[in-house]
Amino acid sequence: MNGKKMGKSVLCAVLVTALLGAGCGKEQSAPEVYLDESIPETPVKLFTQNETVSVAIEECCRKVLNRDGNTNITLYSDSAGYYAEEGLSYRELLLKRLSSGTADDLYLIPAEDVLEFDDKGYIYDMSDLKCVSNLSDDALIQSTYDGKVFSIPLTYTCFGFVWNVDMLKEYGLEVPENLEEFLNVCETLKENGILPYGANKDFALTVPVMCAGLYDVYQEADSEKKLEALSNGETAISEYMEKGFSFLRLLIDRGYMDPEGALDMAPLGDEEKAFFAEGNCAFICALYRGVTFEGYPFEIKMTPLPVLENGSICVVGADQRLAVNPGSEHLDAAIAIVEALGQTETLDSFAASLGKISSSQNATAPDIPQSDSIIACVAGGGQIPNQDFRLHFNVWDTVRDLSQQVCRGMSAEEAAAEYDSRQQQEIAVYGKQ
């Protein structure tokens, strides 16, 4: 492990023993806890991207901490919005807090910051923790960089299209399953005065571009070889991603989406949901979670992206990546909490409480019939990670930025060339040659 080693202290041993087999997000009430006031409190500070997630983690810990009466660990959480309407965003605040030297003990690490945080020494290697063996293969791959397990993802998720099925039926259309069908649906809707795609400025641009550009990196037998060539710079990323940017350019040029409207639309907000709910477009891009399927006055269906000639694909990602600050003043307690939250039953029940896919080897998912096709796609493997940590350069963050520039008029060729430049610059910084 990097940083301070975790000793077999009485604190950790007793706490983890008490936590094994205890879940969260269940209906039963928490056990009544009697604390000996003579036991000093061990405060553990947590910083998350979302108040709902903070509350869920706190609730989970409330049910399992200090059950034996011999420990007095208390979790204190704070949160900030990933997208800041005012002030600093979560990512900006997190970097400031970590660089201050008096930061949080636990935090949720955004995928796009892993390379920089590793370079700055902000990542604690959790490779030796017992709970790592509870993760699914995909979740573990997306939690490992340069041989270090940098986080325990509390959930797993995916991005797909959510369709207004009633609107499609009105024009004699069905939910498309491949590129030809997708383009036909978009053209038919446009001819009838309907905006096909109600995109936002973030993942609604990033996800289609990645799917259209990177599919053959992940769905071919030589995937590892292709990733290695990309990671060391032997293969230029433009070889794949120019196709992705060209797909976005096609959506814009054919009038299948409104680029200016997309750049003005924040993701995951009430405005975006209302825009879709009021029938202003036929489909949107969404993150798989329980609330995605709630509140619409029409039949919906969530699917992988039908952007391949022979089918569909989606972007997947480990989610709510819980990381340990190696400079934590209460490292043993922080690690013990991670071990507890990383138990299989806890991961399963935590994901269920948020309506997401479990990151455990069970990979359980909510029983939502409207999402059958995308869950089957995820289960089939070969999907595109939102950030592949076998690469020594950024994907998600860079694709998002360049896709926004395409919406502002940049050509696909220019975007691809700029990506090549950034690929080489980041390999020079983060590559372990």
mmCIF file of C-alpha atoms in Angstrom, residues 182-184 186-188 190 195-198 250-258 283:
data_model
loop_
_atom_site.group_PDB
_atom_site.id
_atom_site.type_symbol
_atom_site.label_atom_id
_atom_site.label_comp_id
_atom_site.label_asym_id
_atom_site.label_seq_id
_atom_site.Cartn_x
_atom_site.Cartn_y
_atom_site.Cartn_z
ATOM 1 C CA PHE A 182 -31.827 5.053 -35.849
ATOM 2 C CA LEU A 183 -31.236 7.391 -38.794
ATOM 3 C CA ASN A 184 -34.618 6.474 -40.264
ATOM 4 C CA CYS A 186 -34.539 10.626 -36.704
ATOM 5 C CA GLU A 187 -35.324 11.602 -40.317
ATOM 6 C CA THR A 188 -39.004 10.672 -40.015
ATOM 7 C CA LYS A 190 -37.607 15.705 -38.302
ATOM 8 C CA LEU A 195 -36.718 17.456 -32.719
ATOM 9 C CA PRO A 196 -35.356 13.914 -32.428
ATOM 10 C CA TYR A 197 -32.593 14.300 -29.833
ATOM 11 C CA GLY A 198 -32.880 16.554 -26.801
ATOM 12 C CA LEU A 250 -23.979 14.426 -38.710
ATOM 13 C CA LEU A 251 -26.619 14.822 -35.969
ATOM 14 C CA ILE A 252 -26.080 18.570 -36.034
ATOM 15 C CA ASP A 253 -25.928 19.023 -39.811
ATOM 16 C CA ARG A 254 -29.067 16.964 -40.438
ATOM 17 C CA GLY A 255 -31.027 18.821 -37.783
ATOM 18 C CA TYR A 256 -31.460 15.804 -35.524
ATOM 19 C CA MET A 257 -30.338 17.881 -32.521
ATOM 20 C CA ASP A 258 -30.051 21.561 -31.638
ATOM 21 C CA PHE A 283 -35.342 10.892 -26.858
#
